Coordinates of C-alpha atoms in Angstrom, one line a residue:
X1203 CA 116.8 126.3 106.7
X1204 CA 117.2 129.9 108.1
X1205 CA 120.9 130.2 108.6
X1206 CA 121.0 133.7 108.7
X1207 CA 118.2 134.2 111.2
X1208 CA 119.6 131.4 113.6
X1209 CA 123.2 133.1 113.4
X1210 CA 121.6 136.6 114.2
X1211 CA 119.3 135.2 117.0
X1212 CA 122.1 133.1 118.8
X1213 CA 124.6 135.9 118.7
X1214 CA 122.1 138.6 119.9
X1215 CA 121.6 136.5 123.1
X1216 CA 125.1 136.5 123.9
X1217 CA 125.4 140.4 124.1
X1218 CA 124.5 142.0 127.3
X1219 CA 122.7 145.4 127.3
X1220 CA 125.3 147.0 129.3
X1221 CA 128.0 145.8 126.6
X1222 CA 126.2 148.2 124.1
X1223 CA 125.5 151.1 126.7
X1224 CA 121.9 150.1 127.3
X1225 CA 120.4 149.7 130.9
X1226 CA 120.2 145.8 131.9
X1227 CA 117.3 146.5 134.4
X1228 CA 113.8 145.0 134.1
X1229 CA 112.4 141.7 133.5
X1230 CA 114.0 139.7 130.4
X1231 CA 112.6 136.5 129.2
X1232 CA 115.5 135.8 127.2
X1233 CA 119.2 136.5 127.8
X1234 CA 121.0 139.2 125.7
X1235 CA 119.4 142.0 123.6
X1236 CA 116.1 142.4 122.7
X1237 CA 115.1 142.6 119.0
X1238 CA 114.0 146.1 119.0
X1239 CA 117.3 147.1 121.0
X1240 CA 119.3 145.5 118.1
X1241 CA 117.1 147.2 115.4
X1242 CA 117.5 150.5 117.2
X1243 CA 121.2 150.4 117.5
X1244 CA 121.8 149.4 114.0
X1245 CA 119.5 151.9 112.6
X1246 CA 116.8 149.7 111.1
X1247 CA 113.2 149.3 112.1
X1248 CA 112.2 146.7 114.5
X1249 CA 109.6 145.1 111.6
X1250 CA 112.9 144.7 109.1
X1251 CA 114.9 143.2 111.9
X1252 CA 112.1 140.5 112.6
X1253 CA 111.9 139.7 109.2
X1254 CA 115.6 139.1 108.9
X1255 CA 115.4 136.6 112.0
X1256 CA 112.4 135.1 110.9
X1257 CA 114.0 134.5 107.3
X1258 CA 111.4 136.4 105.4
X1259 CA 114.0 138.8 104.1
X1260 CA 117.2 136.8 103.2
X1261 CA 118.9 139.6 101.0
X1262 CA 119.8 142.5 103.3
X1263 CA 122.4 145.0 102.1
X1264 CA 125.9 144.9 103.0
X1265 CA 125.5 148.3 105.0
X1266 CA 122.6 146.8 107.1
X1267 CA 124.9 143.6 107.8
X1268 CA 127.8 145.6 108.7
X1269 CA 125.7 147.7 111.2
X1270 CA 124.3 144.4 112.8
X1271 CA 127.9 143.1 113.1
X1272 CA 128.9 146.2 115.2
X1273 CA 126.0 145.8 117.4
X1274 CA 126.4 142.1 117.8
X1275 CA 130.1 142.8 118.7
X1276 CA 131.5 140.4 115.9
X1277 CA 135.0 139.9 115.0
X1278 CA 136.3 139.9 111.4
X1279 CA 135.7 136.1 111.0
X1280 CA 132.2 136.5 112.3
X1281 CA 131.3 139.4 110.1
X1282 CA 132.7 137.7 107.1
X1283 CA 130.4 134.4 108.1
X1284 CA 127.4 136.7 108.5
X1285 CA 128.0 138.4 105.1
X1286 CA 128.3 134.8 103.5
X1287 CA 125.0 133.7 105.0
X1288 CA 123.2 136.4 103.3
X1289 CA 124.5 135.6 99.7
X1290 CA 122.2 133.9 97.2
X1291 CA 122.3 130.2 97.4
X1292 CA 124.6 128.3 95.3
X1293 CA 123.3 126.4 92.4
X1294 CA 122.3 122.7 93.1
X1295 CA 125.0 121.6 90.5
X1296 CA 127.8 123.2 92.5
X1297 CA 126.5 121.6 95.7
X1298 CA 126.5 118.3 93.9
X1299 CA 130.0 119.0 93.2
X1300 CA 131.1 119.6 96.5
X1301 CA 129.8 116.3 97.8
X1302 CA 132.1 114.4 95.2
X1303 CA 134.9 112.1 97.0
X1304 CA 138.0 114.2 97.7
X1305 CA 141.3 112.9 96.2
X1306 CA 144.6 113.7 98.1
X1307 CA 147.3 114.5 95.6
X1308 CA 149.7 112.0 95.2
X1309 CA 152.7 114.5 95.7
X1310 CA 151.1 115.5 98.9
X1311 CA 150.8 111.9 100.1
X1312 CA 154.7 111.4 99.1
X1313 CA 155.4 114.7 101.2
X1314 CA 153.7 113.1 104.2
X1315 CA 155.7 110.2 104.2
X1316 CA 158.9 112.1 104.1
X1317 CA 158.1 114.0 107.2
X1318 CA 159.5 111.4 109.4
X1319 CA 160.1 113.7 112.3
X1320 CA 156.8 115.8 111.8
X1321 CA 153.2 114.3 112.3
X1322 CA 151.1 115.3 109.5
X1323 CA 147.7 114.7 108.0
X1324 CA 145.3 115.8 105.4
X1325 CA 141.6 116.5 106.1
X1326 CA 138.5 117.8 104.3
X1327 CA 136.3 120.8 105.5
X1328 CA 134.2 118.2 107.5
X1329 CA 137.3 117.2 109.4
X1330 CA 137.3 113.8 107.9
X1331 CA 140.9 112.3 107.8
X1332 CA 142.1 111.5 104.0
X1333 CA 145.7 110.8 104.9
X1334 CA 148.3 110.6 107.7
X1335 CA 151.9 109.6 108.0
X1336 CA 153.4 107.0 110.6
X1337 CA 154.2 109.5 113.2
X1338 CA 150.7 111.1 113.2
X1339 CA 149.0 107.8 113.8
X1340 CA 151.5 107.5 116.4
X1341 CA 150.1 110.3 118.2
X1342 CA 146.5 108.8 118.1
X1343 CA 145.1 105.8 116.0
X1344 CA 142.3 108.3 115.0
X1345 CA 144.5 110.1 112.5
X1346 CA 143.6 107.4 110.2
X1347 CA 142.0 107.7 106.8
X1348 CA 138.1 107.1 107.1
X1349 CA 137.9 108.6 110.5
X1350 CA 136.0 111.9 111.2
X1351 CA 138.4 113.7 113.8
X1352 CA 135.8 116.1 115.2
X1353 CA 133.6 113.0 115.9
X1354 CA 136.3 111.2 117.7
X1355 CA 137.4 114.0 119.8
X1356 CA 133.9 114.3 121.1
X1357 CA 133.1 110.7 121.2
X1358 CA 136.2 108.9 121.9
X1359 CA 137.1 108.7 125.8
X1360 CA 140.7 108.1 124.9
X1361 CA 141.1 111.2 123.0
X1362 CA 139.8 113.1 126.0
X1363 CA 142.5 111.5 128.0
X1364 CA 145.1 112.2 125.3
X1365 CA 144.4 115.9 125.1
X1366 CA 144.9 118.0 128.3
X1367 CA 143.2 120.9 126.4
X1368 CA 140.0 119.1 125.4
X1369 CA 137.7 122.2 126.3
X1370 CA 139.7 124.6 124.3
X1371 CA 140.1 122.0 121.4
X1372 CA 136.6 121.2 121.1
X1373 CA 135.4 124.9 121.3
X1374 CA 137.7 125.8 118.6
X1375 CA 137.0 122.6 116.4
X1376 CA 133.3 123.4 116.4
X1377 CA 134.0 127.1 115.8
X1378 CA 136.2 126.4 112.8
X1379 CA 133.9 123.9 111.5
X1380 CA 131.3 126.8 110.9
X1381 CA 133.6 129.1 109.5
X1382 CA 134.9 126.7 106.8
X1383 CA 131.3 125.7 106.0
X1384 CA 130.1 129.2 105.7
X1385 CA 126.6 128.9 104.3
X1386 CA 126.6 125.5 103.3
X1387 CA 124.7 124.3 106.4
X1388 CA 122.4 122.0 104.8
X1389 CA 125.3 120.0 103.0
X1390 CA 124.2 116.3 103.6
X1391 CA 127.6 115.4 105.0
X1392 CA 127.5 118.1 107.6
X1393 CA 123.5 117.5 108.3
X1394 CA 124.6 113.9 109.3
X1395 CA 127.7 114.9 111.4
X1396 CA 126.0 117.8 113.3
X1397 CA 122.8 115.4 113.9
X1398 CA 124.8 112.5 115.3
X1399 CA 127.0 114.7 117.6
X1400 CA 124.0 116.8 118.8
X1401 CA 122.5 113.6 120.0
X1402 CA 125.4 112.0 121.5
X1403 CA 127.2 114.9 122.9
X1404 CA 125.8 117.5 125.1
X1405 CA 128.9 119.7 124.7
X1406 CA 128.7 119.5 121.1
X1407 CA 125.2 120.7 121.1
X1408 CA 125.8 123.6 123.3
X1409 CA 129.0 124.6 121.2
X1410 CA 127.0 124.3 118.0
X1411 CA 124.1 126.6 119.4
X1412 CA 126.5 129.4 120.1
X1413 CA 127.4 129.9 116.3
X1414 CA 130.6 130.9 117.2
X1415 CA 133.1 131.3 114.0
X1416 CA 136.8 131.1 113.8
X1417 CA 139.3 130.9 110.8
X1418 CA 141.6 127.8 110.3
X1419 CA 144.3 128.6 112.5
X1420 CA 147.3 126.6 114.0
X1421 CA 147.4 126.1 117.7
X1422 CA 149.5 124.5 120.5
X1423 CA 148.3 121.2 121.6
X1424 CA 148.7 120.0 125.0
X1425 CA 149.1 115.9 125.0
X1426 CA 149.5 113.2 127.3
X1427 CA 150.7 110.3 125.4
X1428 CA 150.7 106.8 126.7
X1429 CA 154.2 106.1 125.7
X1430 CA 156.1 109.5 126.1
X1431 CA 154.0 111.3 128.8
X1432 CA 153.1 115.0 128.6
X1433 CA 154.4 117.0 125.6
X1434 CA 153.4 120.1 123.5
X1435 CA 153.1 120.3 119.8
X1436 CA 152.3 123.3 117.6
X1437 CA 150.4 122.9 114.4
X1438 CA 150.0 124.8 111.3
X1439 CA 147.3 124.4 108.7
X1440 CA 147.4 125.1 105.0
X1441 CA 144.9 124.8 102.4
X1442 CA 146.0 122.5 99.3
X1443 CA 145.5 124.5 96.1
X1444 CA 143.6 122.7 93.6
X1445 CA 141.7 120.5 95.8
X1446 CA 138.2 120.7 97.0
X1447 CA 139.2 122.7 100.2
X1448 CA 141.3 120.0 101.7
X1449 CA 143.9 121.1 104.3
X1450 CA 147.3 119.9 105.2
X1451 CA 148.1 120.0 109.2
X1452 CA 151.6 119.7 110.3
X1453 CA 152.9 119.3 113.7
X1454 CA 156.2 120.2 115.3
X1455 CA 157.7 120.9 118.7
X1456 CA 159.6 124.0 119.7
X1457 CA 163.4 123.2 118.9
X1458 CA 165.6 122.4 122.0
X1459 CA 162.7 121.7 124.4
X1460 CA 161.7 118.6 126.3
X1461 CA 158.9 118.5 123.9
X1462 CA 161.1 118.1 121.0
X1463 CA 162.9 115.3 122.6
X1464 CA 159.7 113.4 123.6
X1465 CA 158.5 113.7 119.8
X1466 CA 161.9 112.5 118.6
X1467 CA 161.9 109.7 120.9
X1468 CA 157.9 108.7 119.8
X1469 CA 159.6 108.8 116.2
X1470 CA 162.1 106.2 117.3
X1471 CA 159.5 104.2 118.8
X1472 CA 157.2 104.2 115.7
X1473 CA 160.2 103.2 113.7
X1474 CA 161.1 100.1 115.9
X1475 CA 157.1 99.3 115.9
X1476 CA 156.4 100.0 119.4
X1477 CA 153.8 102.4 119.0
X1478 CA 150.5 101.7 120.4
X1479 CA 147.3 101.1 118.6
X1480 CA 143.8 100.8 119.4
X1481 CA 142.1 97.7 118.5
X1482 CA 138.6 99.3 119.0
X1483 CA 139.6 102.4 117.0
X1484 CA 136.8 104.2 115.3
X1485 CA 138.3 103.6 112.0
X1486 CA 137.2 100.1 112.0
X1487 CA 133.8 100.8 113.9
X1488 CA 131.0 103.3 113.9
X1489 CA 130.3 102.3 117.7
X1490 CA 131.6 104.9 120.4
X1491 CA 135.2 103.8 121.2
X1492 CA 135.5 102.2 124.9
X1493 CA 138.3 103.3 126.9
X1494 CA 140.6 101.9 124.5
X1495 CA 143.1 98.8 124.2
X1496 CA 146.5 99.9 123.2
X1497 CA 148.4 97.1 121.6
X1498 CA 152.3 97.1 120.8
X1499 CA 153.8 95.5 117.9
X1500 CA 154.7 92.4 119.9
X1501 CA 151.1 92.0 120.5
X1502 CA 151.0 92.8 124.3
X1503 CA 147.7 94.6 125.3
X1504 CA 148.1 97.8 127.5
X1505 CA 145.3 99.7 128.7
X1506 CA 145.2 103.5 129.6
X1507 CA 143.4 102.7 132.7
X1508 CA 146.6 100.7 133.9
X1509 CA 147.7 104.1 135.2
X1510 CA 145.8 103.2 138.4
X1511 CA 149.2 101.4 139.2
X1512 CA 150.8 104.8 139.9
X1513 CA 147.9 105.6 142.5
X1514 CA 148.7 102.8 144.5
X1515 CA 146.2 100.1 143.0
X1516 CA 147.7 96.5 142.6
X1517 CA 148.6 95.9 139.0
X1518 CA 146.9 92.6 137.5
X1519 CA 149.0 89.6 137.1
X1520 CA 149.0 90.1 133.1
X1521 CA 150.2 93.6 133.5
X1522 CA 153.4 92.5 135.3
X1523 CA 156.5 91.9 132.8
X1524 CA 160.0 91.6 133.7
X1525 CA 162.0 95.0 133.7
X1526 CA 163.9 95.6 130.5
X1527 CA 166.9 97.8 129.4
X1528 CA 165.2 98.6 126.0
X1529 CA 161.8 100.5 127.2
X1530 CA 159.5 100.5 129.9
X1531 CA 156.0 98.8 130.0
X1532 CA 153.5 100.1 127.3
X1533 CA 151.4 102.8 128.6
X1534 CA 153.8 104.0 130.9
X1535 CA 155.3 107.6 130.3
X1536 CA 159.3 107.4 129.9
X1537 CA 161.4 109.0 132.3
X1538 CA 164.6 111.4 131.6
X1539 CA 167.0 108.3 132.2
X1540 CA 164.9 106.1 130.0
X1541 CA 165.0 108.7 127.3
X1542 CA 168.9 109.2 127.4
X1543 CA 169.4 105.4 127.4
X1544 CA 167.2 105.0 124.3
X1545 CA 168.9 108.1 122.6
X1546 CA 172.3 106.3 122.8
X1547 CA 170.9 103.1 121.6
X1548 CA 169.7 105.0 118.4

């Protein structure tokens, strides 16, 4: 695999001639810069740059790579990624060791369970969920050990409905995966994941072809939860020392905000057993999840699509339940009065 050449070509095609002081006129068969233009601006020969893109020279000097990074307008993370792609390949024994199953330290599992007010989970560098606490599973049933979170975000329609910032999340997720994997683009687990998503998701295929790279950073997630409605959560990611590149991700809401109220309410509902779970969660099936049936602890089914009632469509007979002072029907976001009443009961 020619990872270095693929990266150079993809990033070259994303730089406009006018961005680097060149005339954009004339017929161009491909978008972005021509190979000879990149070579001229980087101070190297066109033949040498061609050999780099074609994979016939895989060990350019750091000076050449840094010059190319300037021409291609790479940021610090993308530049570091470019430098890593030119390193000699690691020994095969190292690659075998990377593919061994990861073990979440017992102390980290215990820590997850003590954070009753903070959703938290552990993932590996391929975004496989390895451990999660109850409140995290209440956010989405995909936070379950054995589920690949990137796969779920792209292929599970319920995840797209949950995440109001789905476009930004998917772009960041693919770029972070590239940055975290580095030069190990031929890892069997990565090849399997990328192959499946490239076939089944047009958006993933587009994002992967861009070769964008981002460091592993926290973010603010915009969520629409079937029980508590719209709220925002911030997340921070921490690498776990002494593990095979495992990461601990912790969510929190800004103190004193509506989001903090709703997260606390979700925690109360989780403790009381009213948190929804999907019967067709990808944790239990390799098939692409359908719209997703939600089921509360009492066994009553609820569907995300039942929001059609708010649009004026009559509910089905099975969706009609007596009003309760305890909580609204499953799948209906709680209002301020319901929140206040539940808070008084706690």
